[in-house]
XYZ file of C-alpha atoms in Angstrom:
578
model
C 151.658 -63.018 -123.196
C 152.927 -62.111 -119.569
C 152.555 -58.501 -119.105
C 155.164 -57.047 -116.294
C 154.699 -54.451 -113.942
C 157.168 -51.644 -113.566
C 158.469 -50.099 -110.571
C 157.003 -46.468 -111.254
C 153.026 -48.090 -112.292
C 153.727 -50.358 -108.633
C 154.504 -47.653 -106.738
C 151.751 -44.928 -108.822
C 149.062 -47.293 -107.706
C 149.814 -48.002 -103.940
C 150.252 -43.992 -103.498
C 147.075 -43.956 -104.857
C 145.152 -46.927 -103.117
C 146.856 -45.171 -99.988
C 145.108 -41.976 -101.175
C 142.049 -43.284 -101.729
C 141.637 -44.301 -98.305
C 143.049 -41.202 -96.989
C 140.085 -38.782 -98.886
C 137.386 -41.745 -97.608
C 138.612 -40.907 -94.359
C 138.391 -36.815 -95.236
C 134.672 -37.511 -96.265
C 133.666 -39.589 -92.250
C 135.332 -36.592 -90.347
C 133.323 -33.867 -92.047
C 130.034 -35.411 -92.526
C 129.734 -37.269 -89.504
C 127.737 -36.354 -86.286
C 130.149 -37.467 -83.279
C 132.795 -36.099 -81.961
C 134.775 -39.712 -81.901
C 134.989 -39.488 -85.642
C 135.203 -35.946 -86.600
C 137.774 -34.645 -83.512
C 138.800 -38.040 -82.866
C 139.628 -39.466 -86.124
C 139.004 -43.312 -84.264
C 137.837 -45.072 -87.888
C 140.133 -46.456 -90.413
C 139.655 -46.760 -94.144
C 141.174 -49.861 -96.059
C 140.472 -51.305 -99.637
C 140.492 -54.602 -100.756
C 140.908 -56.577 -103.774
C 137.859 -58.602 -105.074
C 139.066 -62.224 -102.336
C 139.348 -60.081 -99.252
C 142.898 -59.238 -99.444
C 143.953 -55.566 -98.252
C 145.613 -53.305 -101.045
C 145.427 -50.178 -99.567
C 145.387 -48.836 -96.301
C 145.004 -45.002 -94.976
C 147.062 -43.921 -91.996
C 144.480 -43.890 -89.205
C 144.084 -46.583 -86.203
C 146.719 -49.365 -86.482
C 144.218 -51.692 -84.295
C 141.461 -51.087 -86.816
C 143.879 -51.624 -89.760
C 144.949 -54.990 -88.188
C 141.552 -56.252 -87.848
C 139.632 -55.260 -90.510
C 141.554 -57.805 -92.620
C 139.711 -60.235 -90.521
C 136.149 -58.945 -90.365
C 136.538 -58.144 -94.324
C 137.099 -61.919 -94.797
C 134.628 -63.167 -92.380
C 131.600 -61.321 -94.175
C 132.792 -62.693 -97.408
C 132.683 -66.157 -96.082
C 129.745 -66.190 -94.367
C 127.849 -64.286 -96.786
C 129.157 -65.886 -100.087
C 131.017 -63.697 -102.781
C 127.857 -64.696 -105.298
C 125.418 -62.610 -102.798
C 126.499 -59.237 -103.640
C 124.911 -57.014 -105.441
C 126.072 -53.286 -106.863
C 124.841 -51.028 -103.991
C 124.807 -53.148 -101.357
C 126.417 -52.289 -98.315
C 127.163 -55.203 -95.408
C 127.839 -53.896 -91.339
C 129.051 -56.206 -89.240
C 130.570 -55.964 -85.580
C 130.394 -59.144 -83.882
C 133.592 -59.441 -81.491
C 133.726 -63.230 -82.352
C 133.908 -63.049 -86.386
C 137.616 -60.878 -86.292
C 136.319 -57.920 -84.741
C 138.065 -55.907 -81.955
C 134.920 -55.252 -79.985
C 131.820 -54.601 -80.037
C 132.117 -50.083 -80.534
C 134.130 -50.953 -83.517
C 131.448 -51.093 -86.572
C 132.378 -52.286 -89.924
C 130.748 -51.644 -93.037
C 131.936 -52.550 -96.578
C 131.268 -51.772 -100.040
C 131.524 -54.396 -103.182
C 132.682 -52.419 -105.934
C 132.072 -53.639 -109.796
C 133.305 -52.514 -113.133
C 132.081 -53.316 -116.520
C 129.644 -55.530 -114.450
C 132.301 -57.548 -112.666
C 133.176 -57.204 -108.764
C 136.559 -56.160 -108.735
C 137.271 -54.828 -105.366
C 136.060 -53.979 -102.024
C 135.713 -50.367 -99.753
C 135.396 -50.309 -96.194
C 135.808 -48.582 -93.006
C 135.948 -49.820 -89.424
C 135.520 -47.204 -86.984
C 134.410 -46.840 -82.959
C 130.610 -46.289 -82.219
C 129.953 -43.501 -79.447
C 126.915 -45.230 -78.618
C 126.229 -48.820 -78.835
C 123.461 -49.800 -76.661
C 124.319 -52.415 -73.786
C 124.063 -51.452 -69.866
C 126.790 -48.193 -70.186
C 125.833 -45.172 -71.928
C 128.835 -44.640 -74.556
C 129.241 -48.521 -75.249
C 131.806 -49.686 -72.685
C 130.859 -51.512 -69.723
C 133.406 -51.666 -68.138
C 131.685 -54.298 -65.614
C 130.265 -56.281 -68.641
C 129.888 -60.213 -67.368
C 129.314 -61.375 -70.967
C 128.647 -59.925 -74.241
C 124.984 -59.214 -74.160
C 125.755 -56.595 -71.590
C 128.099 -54.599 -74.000
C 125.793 -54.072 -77.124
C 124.207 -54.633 -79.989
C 125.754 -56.911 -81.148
C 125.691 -57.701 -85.126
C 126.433 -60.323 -87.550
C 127.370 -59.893 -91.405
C 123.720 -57.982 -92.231
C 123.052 -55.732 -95.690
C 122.399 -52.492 -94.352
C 122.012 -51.430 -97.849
C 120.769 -53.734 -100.734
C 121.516 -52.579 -104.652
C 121.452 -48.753 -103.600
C 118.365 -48.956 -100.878
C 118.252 -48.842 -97.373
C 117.468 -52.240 -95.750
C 114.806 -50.023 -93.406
C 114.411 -53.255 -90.781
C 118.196 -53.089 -89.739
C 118.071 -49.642 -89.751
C 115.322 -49.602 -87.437
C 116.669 -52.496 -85.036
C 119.940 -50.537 -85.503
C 118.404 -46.946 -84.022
C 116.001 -48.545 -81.470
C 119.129 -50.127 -79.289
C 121.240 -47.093 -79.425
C 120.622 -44.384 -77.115
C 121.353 -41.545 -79.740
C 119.605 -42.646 -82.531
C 120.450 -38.670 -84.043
C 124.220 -39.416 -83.744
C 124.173 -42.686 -85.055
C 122.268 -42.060 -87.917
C 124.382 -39.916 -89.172
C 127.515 -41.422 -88.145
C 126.745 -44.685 -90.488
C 125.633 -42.082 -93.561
C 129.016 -40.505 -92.857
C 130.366 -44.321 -93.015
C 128.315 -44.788 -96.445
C 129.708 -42.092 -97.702
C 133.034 -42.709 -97.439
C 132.507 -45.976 -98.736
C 130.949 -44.269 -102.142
C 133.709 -42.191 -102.407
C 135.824 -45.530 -101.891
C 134.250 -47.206 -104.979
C 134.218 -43.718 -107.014
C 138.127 -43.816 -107.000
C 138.391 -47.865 -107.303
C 136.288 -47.687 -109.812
C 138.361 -44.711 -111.639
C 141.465 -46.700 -111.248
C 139.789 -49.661 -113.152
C 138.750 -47.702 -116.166
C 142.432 -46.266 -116.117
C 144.310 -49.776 -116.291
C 141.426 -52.423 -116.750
C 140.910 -55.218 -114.696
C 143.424 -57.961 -115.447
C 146.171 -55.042 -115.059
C 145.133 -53.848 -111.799
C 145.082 -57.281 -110.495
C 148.545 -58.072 -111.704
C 149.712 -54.775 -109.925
C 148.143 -55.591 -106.566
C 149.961 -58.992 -106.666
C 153.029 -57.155 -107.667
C 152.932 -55.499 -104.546
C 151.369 -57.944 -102.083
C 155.013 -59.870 -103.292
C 156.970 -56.486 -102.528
C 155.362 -55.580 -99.277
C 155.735 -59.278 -98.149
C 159.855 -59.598 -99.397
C 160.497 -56.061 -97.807
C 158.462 -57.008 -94.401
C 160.442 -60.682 -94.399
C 163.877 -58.515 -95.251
C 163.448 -56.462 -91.790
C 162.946 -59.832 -89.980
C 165.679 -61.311 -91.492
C 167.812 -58.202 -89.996
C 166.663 -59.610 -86.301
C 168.994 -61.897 -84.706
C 167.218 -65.519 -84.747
C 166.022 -67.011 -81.373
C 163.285 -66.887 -78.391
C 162.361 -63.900 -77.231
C 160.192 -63.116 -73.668
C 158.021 -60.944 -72.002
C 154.881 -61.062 -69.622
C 152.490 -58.384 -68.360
C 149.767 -58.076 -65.962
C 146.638 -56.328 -66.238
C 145.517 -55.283 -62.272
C 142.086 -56.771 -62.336
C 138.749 -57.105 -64.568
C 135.897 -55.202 -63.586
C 134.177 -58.140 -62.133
C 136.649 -59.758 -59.522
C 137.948 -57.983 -56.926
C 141.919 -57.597 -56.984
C 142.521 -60.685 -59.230
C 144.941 -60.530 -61.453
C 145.606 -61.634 -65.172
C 148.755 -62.426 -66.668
C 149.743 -62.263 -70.550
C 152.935 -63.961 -71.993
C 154.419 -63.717 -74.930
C 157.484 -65.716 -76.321
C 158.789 -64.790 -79.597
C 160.699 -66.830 -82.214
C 162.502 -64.855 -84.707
C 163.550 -67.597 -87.453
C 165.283 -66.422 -90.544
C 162.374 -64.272 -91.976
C 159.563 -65.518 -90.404
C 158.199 -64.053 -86.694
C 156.338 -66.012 -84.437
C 154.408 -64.776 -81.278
C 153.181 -67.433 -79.336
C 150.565 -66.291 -76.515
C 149.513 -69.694 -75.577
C 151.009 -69.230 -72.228
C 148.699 -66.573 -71.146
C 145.941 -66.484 -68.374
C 142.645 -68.086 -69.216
C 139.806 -65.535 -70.016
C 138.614 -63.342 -67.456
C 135.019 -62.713 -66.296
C 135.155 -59.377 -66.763
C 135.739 -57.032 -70.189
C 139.881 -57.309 -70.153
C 139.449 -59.808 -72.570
C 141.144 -59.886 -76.381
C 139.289 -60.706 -79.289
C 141.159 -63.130 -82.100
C 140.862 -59.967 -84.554
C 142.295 -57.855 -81.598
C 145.291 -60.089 -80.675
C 146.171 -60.513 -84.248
C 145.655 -56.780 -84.641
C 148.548 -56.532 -81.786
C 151.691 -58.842 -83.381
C 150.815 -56.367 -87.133
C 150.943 -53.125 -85.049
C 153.945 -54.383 -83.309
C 155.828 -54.855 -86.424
C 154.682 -51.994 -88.303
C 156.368 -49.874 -85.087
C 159.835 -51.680 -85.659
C 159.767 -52.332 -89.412
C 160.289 -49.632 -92.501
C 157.564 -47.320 -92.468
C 157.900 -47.184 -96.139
C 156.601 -50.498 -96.580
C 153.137 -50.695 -98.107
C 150.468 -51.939 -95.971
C 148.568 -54.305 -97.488
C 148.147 -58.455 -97.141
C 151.596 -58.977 -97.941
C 153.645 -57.541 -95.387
C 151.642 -59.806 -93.220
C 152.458 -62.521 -94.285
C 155.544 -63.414 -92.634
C 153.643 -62.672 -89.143
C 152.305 -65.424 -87.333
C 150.069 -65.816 -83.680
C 149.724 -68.823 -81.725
C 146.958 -68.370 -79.289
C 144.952 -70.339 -76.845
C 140.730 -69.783 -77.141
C 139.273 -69.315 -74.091
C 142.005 -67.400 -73.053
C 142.449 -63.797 -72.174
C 143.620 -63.016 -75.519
C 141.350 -65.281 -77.368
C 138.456 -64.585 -75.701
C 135.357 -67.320 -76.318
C 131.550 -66.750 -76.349
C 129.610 -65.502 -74.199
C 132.903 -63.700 -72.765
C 133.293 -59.801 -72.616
C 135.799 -57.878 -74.722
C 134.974 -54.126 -74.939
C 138.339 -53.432 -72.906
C 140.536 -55.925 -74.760
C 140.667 -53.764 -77.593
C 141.228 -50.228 -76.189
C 143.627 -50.818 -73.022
C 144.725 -53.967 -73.722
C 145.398 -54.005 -76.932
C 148.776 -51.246 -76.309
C 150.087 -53.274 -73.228
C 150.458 -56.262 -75.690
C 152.400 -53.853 -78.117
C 154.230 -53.046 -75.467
C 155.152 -56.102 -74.565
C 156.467 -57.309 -77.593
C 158.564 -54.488 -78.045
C 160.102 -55.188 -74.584
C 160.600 -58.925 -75.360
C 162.298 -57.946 -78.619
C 164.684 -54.984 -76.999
C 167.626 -57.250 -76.698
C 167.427 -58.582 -79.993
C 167.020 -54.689 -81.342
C 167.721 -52.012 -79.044
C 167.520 -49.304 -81.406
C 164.247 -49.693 -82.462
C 162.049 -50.286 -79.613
C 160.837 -48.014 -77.062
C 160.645 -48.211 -73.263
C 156.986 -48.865 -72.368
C 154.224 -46.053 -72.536
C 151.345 -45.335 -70.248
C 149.420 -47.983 -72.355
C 145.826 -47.586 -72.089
C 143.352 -44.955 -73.559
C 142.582 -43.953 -70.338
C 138.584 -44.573 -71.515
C 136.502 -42.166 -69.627
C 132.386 -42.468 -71.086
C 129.666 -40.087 -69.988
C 126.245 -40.039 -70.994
C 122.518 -37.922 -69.881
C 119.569 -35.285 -71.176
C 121.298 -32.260 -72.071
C 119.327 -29.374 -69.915
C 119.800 -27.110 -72.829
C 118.695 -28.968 -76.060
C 116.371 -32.265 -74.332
C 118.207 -34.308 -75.960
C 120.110 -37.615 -75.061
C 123.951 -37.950 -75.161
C 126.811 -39.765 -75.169
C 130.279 -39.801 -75.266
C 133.130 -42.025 -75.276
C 136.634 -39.933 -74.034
C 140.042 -40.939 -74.225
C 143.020 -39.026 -73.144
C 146.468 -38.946 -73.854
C 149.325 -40.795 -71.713
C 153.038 -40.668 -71.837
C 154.811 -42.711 -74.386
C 158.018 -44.601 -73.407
C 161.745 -43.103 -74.193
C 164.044 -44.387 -76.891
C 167.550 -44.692 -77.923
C 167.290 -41.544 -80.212
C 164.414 -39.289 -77.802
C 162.187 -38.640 -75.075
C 158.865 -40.052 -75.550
C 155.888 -38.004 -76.313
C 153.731 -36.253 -73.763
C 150.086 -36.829 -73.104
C 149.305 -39.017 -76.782
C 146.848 -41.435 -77.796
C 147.953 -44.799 -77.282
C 149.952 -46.658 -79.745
C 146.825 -48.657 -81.038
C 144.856 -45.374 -81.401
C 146.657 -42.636 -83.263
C 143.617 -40.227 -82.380
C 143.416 -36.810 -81.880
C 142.291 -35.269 -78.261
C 138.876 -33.046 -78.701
C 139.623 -29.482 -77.826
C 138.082 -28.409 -74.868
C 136.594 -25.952 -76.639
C 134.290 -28.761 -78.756
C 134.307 -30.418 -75.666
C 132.173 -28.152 -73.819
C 130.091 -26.959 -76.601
C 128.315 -30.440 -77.183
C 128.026 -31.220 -73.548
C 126.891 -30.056 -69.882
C 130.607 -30.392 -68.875
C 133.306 -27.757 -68.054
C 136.914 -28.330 -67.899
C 138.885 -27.146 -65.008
C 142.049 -27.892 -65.949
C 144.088 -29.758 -68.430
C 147.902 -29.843 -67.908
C 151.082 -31.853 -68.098
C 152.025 -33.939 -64.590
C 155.562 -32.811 -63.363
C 157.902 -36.209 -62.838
C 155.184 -38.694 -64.396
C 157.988 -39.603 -67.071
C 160.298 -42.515 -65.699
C 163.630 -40.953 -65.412
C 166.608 -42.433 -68.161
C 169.349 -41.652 -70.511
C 166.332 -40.377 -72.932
C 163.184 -39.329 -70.415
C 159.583 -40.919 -70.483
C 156.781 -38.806 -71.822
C 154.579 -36.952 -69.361
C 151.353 -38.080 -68.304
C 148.431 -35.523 -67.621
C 145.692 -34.584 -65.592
C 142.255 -33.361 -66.211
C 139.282 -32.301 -64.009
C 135.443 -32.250 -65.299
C 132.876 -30.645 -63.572
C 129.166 -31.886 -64.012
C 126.869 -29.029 -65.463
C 123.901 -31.468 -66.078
C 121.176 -32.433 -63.251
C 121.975 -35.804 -63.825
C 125.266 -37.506 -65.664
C 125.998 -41.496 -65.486
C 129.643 -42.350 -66.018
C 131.608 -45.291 -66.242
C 136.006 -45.914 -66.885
C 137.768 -48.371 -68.109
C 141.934 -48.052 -67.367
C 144.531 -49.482 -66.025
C 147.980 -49.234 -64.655
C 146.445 -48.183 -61.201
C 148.952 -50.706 -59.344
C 151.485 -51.173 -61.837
C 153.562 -48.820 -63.749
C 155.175 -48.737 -67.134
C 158.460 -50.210 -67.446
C 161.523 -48.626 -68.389
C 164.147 -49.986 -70.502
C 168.072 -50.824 -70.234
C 168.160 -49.068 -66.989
C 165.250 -46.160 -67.546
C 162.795 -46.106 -64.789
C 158.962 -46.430 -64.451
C 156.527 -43.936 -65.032
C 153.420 -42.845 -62.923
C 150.456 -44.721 -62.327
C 146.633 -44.120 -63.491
C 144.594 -42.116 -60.877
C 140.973 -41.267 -60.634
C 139.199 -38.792 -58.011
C 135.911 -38.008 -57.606
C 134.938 -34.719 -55.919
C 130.747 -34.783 -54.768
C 129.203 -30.968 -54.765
C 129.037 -29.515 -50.929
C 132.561 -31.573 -50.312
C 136.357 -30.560 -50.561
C 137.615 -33.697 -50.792
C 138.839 -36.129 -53.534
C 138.222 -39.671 -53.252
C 138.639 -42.936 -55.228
C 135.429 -44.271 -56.930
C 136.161 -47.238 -54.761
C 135.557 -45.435 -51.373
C 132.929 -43.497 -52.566
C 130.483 -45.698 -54.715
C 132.077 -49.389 -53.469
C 132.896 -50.238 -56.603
C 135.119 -53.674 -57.010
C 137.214 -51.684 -59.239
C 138.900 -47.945 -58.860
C 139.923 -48.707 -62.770
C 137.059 -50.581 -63.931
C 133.643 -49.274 -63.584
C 129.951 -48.149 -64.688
C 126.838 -46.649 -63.872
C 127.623 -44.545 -61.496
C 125.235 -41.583 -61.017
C 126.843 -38.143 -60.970
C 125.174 -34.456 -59.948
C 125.400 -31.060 -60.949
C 128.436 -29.777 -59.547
C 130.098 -33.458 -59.159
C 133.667 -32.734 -59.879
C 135.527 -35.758 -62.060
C 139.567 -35.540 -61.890
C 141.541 -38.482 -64.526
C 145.426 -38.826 -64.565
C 146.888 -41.013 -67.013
C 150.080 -42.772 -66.700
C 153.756 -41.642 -67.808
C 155.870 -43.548 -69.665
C 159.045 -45.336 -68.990
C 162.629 -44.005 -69.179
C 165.131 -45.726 -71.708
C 168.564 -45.715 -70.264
C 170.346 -45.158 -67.205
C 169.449 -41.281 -65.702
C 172.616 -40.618 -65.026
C 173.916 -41.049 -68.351
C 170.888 -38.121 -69.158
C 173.046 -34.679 -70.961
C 172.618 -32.241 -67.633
C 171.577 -29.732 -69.944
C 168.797 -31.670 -70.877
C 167.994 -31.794 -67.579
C 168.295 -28.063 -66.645
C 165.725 -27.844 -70.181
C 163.360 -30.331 -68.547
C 163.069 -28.292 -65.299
C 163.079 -24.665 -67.031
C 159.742 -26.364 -69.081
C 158.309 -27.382 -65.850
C 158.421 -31.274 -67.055
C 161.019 -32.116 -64.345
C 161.235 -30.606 -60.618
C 164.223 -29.596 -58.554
C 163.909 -31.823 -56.217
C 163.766 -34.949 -58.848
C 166.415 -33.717 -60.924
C 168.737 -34.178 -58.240
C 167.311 -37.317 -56.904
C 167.443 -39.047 -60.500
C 170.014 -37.280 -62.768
C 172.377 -36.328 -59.814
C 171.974 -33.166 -61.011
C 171.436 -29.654 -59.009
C 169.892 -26.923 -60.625
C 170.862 -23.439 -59.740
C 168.033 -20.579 -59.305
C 169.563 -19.352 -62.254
C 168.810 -21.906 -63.775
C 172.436 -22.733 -64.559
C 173.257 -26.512 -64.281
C 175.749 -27.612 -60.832
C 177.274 -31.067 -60.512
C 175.483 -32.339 -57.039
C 177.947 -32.827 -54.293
């Protein structure tokens, strides 16, 4: 007998899958140690059915969500679905099995009812400490991968309900804060327990043939509703190309990525094969990172509505070249790939598919995380730390609004640590945090603002090390919108008044790219992220949009007359410029 699903049961049980990973998440961010997960929210939580395939996903970092469909599947390959036991937990974070890089740690759960494994719970999230040559797990000068980490295959880190102590231990030994991660991957464990509490709930509820007629039910929805928003794309080839400035390694080379898109009937294809060949240093993409890229892409132009699981993937295809800078091949480097590269390719596709669909794309954004990591002793507790900062850029303008100021990149979706947090864990005080006047590129609907943030070193000793972009290029705008700002770093050195580049002051090959460089007490660090790019002619910009802009301090005089043709009175009254 064929038993059919109904609507309401298909749409009960992906709110709840969704839900599931949602409280998993809840559980990491108030049980774990660092500030990445429980200020930052930079982990994801997905569940899978019992072959790998995603079923429900929580709302957290689109490049984790993207990926984790990869590293999910390669730890069930390698490791055989026969080899798991109830209680075991696998990690895994090699860059070359579908990972994004090497920070990004998976673990998963295999979750059995009534003795049979039914499903899977994991969680992907972003190490602050990893071992390698940087403090905070991003070398930004990394040569190959055995300077970035620890690097780990499919290993049980539990095995039926008990620690596997000898990972544990090779785990703690490479990591400089053995505290934080410790109790980071218990966090991780817990979440995946919750995870198989509420699988395991939904089981007893329908039984297990049901359930697995419902998640096929929807993998067919998801997949007919994602291939119903291509369809709405005019057919053809689509192009774009972007440059990231340099790698770390070489000085003032560049690195090209290309993108051509084929939209045909309700399939999309994004073919990368024309991009540069791997670089020496960290810009690099992982496979897991570049297919991470196309999904995000999508998921920014398509229905929100649609559930996220492996069938609204389906109709996305990559063509890639290995051994090139977005299919990066061992022993290459990829920590950077992932966090500031990752965006520009989103970026990117949305600009090669503006033509085809104006009113859903978005000018580009500042499009890197701006990575900033610090680590030392703390002079108050002894202790070692590390952490791994990003900060928030402009996002581009669109055909219906301005983009957002100082956010998370488009890959992230993480929150900024309050300052307050901030300088409670470490020997750091923050001058000043605030919006950049003008950083948005000028256009019908304005750019979001970058910002700019200074750090002063309370600690004797503090090594730090960056990893941006954008430094020599700017983010474009769209249909006539102009570019934002740049990236900037200063460095400030106690007993001096002036700012200088990292390049002048430490000769590093790299103002963007950088690590292990030594900082004092009363070393002054000041980042400013990029602005995003206008969509839009200015001049088409409302004036009284304009005169809004300028009262909020976002826009000056002087560039409101110079871009919008607009003069603002002192009081504040809009006048048409002569």
């Amino acid at each position: 007998m064929t038993v059919q699903v109904d609507t309401v049961t298909m749409t009960v049980v992906s709110n709840y899958l969704r839900n599931v990973c949602q409280e998993m998440g809840v559980a990491m961010m108030r049980t774990s140690f660092s500030t990445i997960f429980n200020e930052g929210l930079d982990f994801s939580c997905v569940v899978f059915d019992a072959e790998g395939r995603a079923i429900g996903t929580g709302e957290f970092c689109p490049a984790q969500i993207g990926a984790i469909n990869f590293v999910v599947a390669s730890c069930i390959e390698e490791l055989g679905i026969e080899t798991f036991s109830e209680g075991d937990v696998v990690i895994h974070n090699d860059p070359y099995r579908g990972n994004c890089h090497i920070p990004e740690h998976m673990v998963m759960k295999p979750v059995f009812f009534e003795g049979e494994l039914v499903a899977f719970a994991a969680t992907i999230a972003h190490m602050a400490e990893v071992g390698g040559k940087a403090p905070g797990g991003f070398a930004a000068d990394a040569m190959d991968v055995y300077q970035e980490g620890l690097r780990l295959p499919p290993v049980k880190l539990m095995e039926r309900g008990e620690r596997n102590e000898d990972v544990w231990k090779l785990i703690l030994m490479n990591h400089r804060t053995p505290r934080s991660t410790w109790g980071d991957l218990h966090a991780m464990v817990g979440a995946l327990n919750v995870g198989e509490q509420r699988l395991q709930s939904l089981f007893s509820r329908y039984g297990i043939e049901r359930v697995g007629l419902i998640n096929d039910a929807l993998f067919d929805y998801s997949e007919r509703r994602m291939r119903e928003e291509i369809a709405a794309i005019p057919d053809g080839e689509y192009l774009w190309e972007d440059v990231v400035e340099d790698d770390g390694v070489v000085p003032d080379k560049p690195y090209w990525i290309r993108a051509r898109v084929f939209v045909d009937g309700s399939d999309i294809i994004f073919d990368f094969r024309e991009s540069d060949d791997q670089a020496q240093g960290p810009c690099n993409m992982t496979f897991g990172s570049i297919m991470s890229a196309a999904y995000n892409a999508m998921l920014q132009v398509t229905d929100p509505t649609i559930p996220k699981n492996a069938g609204c993937y389906r109709p996305i295809h990559v063509l890639t070249r290995p051994g090139s800078i977005v299919n990066v091949q061992p022993p290459g480097p990829s920590v950077g790939g992932n966090s500031e590269i990752h965006p520009r390719v989103v970026d990117l596709i949305l600009a090669a598919l503006a033509p085809a669909i104006p009113d859903r794309v978005a000018a580009s954004s500042g499009g890197n995380s701006c990575s900033f990591l610090f680590g030392g002793w703390h002079p108050k507790t002894g202790e070692y730390f590390t952490n791994y900062h990003i900060e928030g850029i402009g996002w581009g303008g669109t055909a219906v609004g301005n983009g957002n100021n100082s956010q998370n990149v488009i890959n992230g979706n993480c929150r900024n640590t309050p300052i307050e947090i901030f300088e409670t864990r470490f020997p750091i005080r923050i001058g000043w945090l605030r919006l950049i006047p003008d950083s948005g590129g000028a256009g019908q609907t304005r750019g979001g603002l970058a910002c700019e943030r200074m750090l002063e070193v309370l600690s004797p000793d503090l090594t730090v090390a960056e990893f941006t972009d954008r430094m020599t290029t700017q983010a474009w705008g769209l249909f006539g919108g102009l570019p934002g700002s740049s990236t900037a770093t200063f460095m400030r050195l106690r007993g001096t008044d002036e700012w200088a580049t990292v390049q002048d002051l430490f000769g590093t090959v790299s103002n963007s790219k950088y690590s292990g460089i030594k900082l004092k007490e009363g070393d002054c660090v000041m980042l400013r992220t990029a602005g995003g790019g206008g969509y839009g002619p200015p001049e088409s910009r409302d004036p009284a949009l304009v005169e809004t802009d300028v009262a909020d301090g976002f826009v000056t005089r002087e560039a409101a007359l110079r871009y919008y043709g607009v003069r603002i009175a002192p009081d504040h009254q809009t006048a048409p410029a002569s």
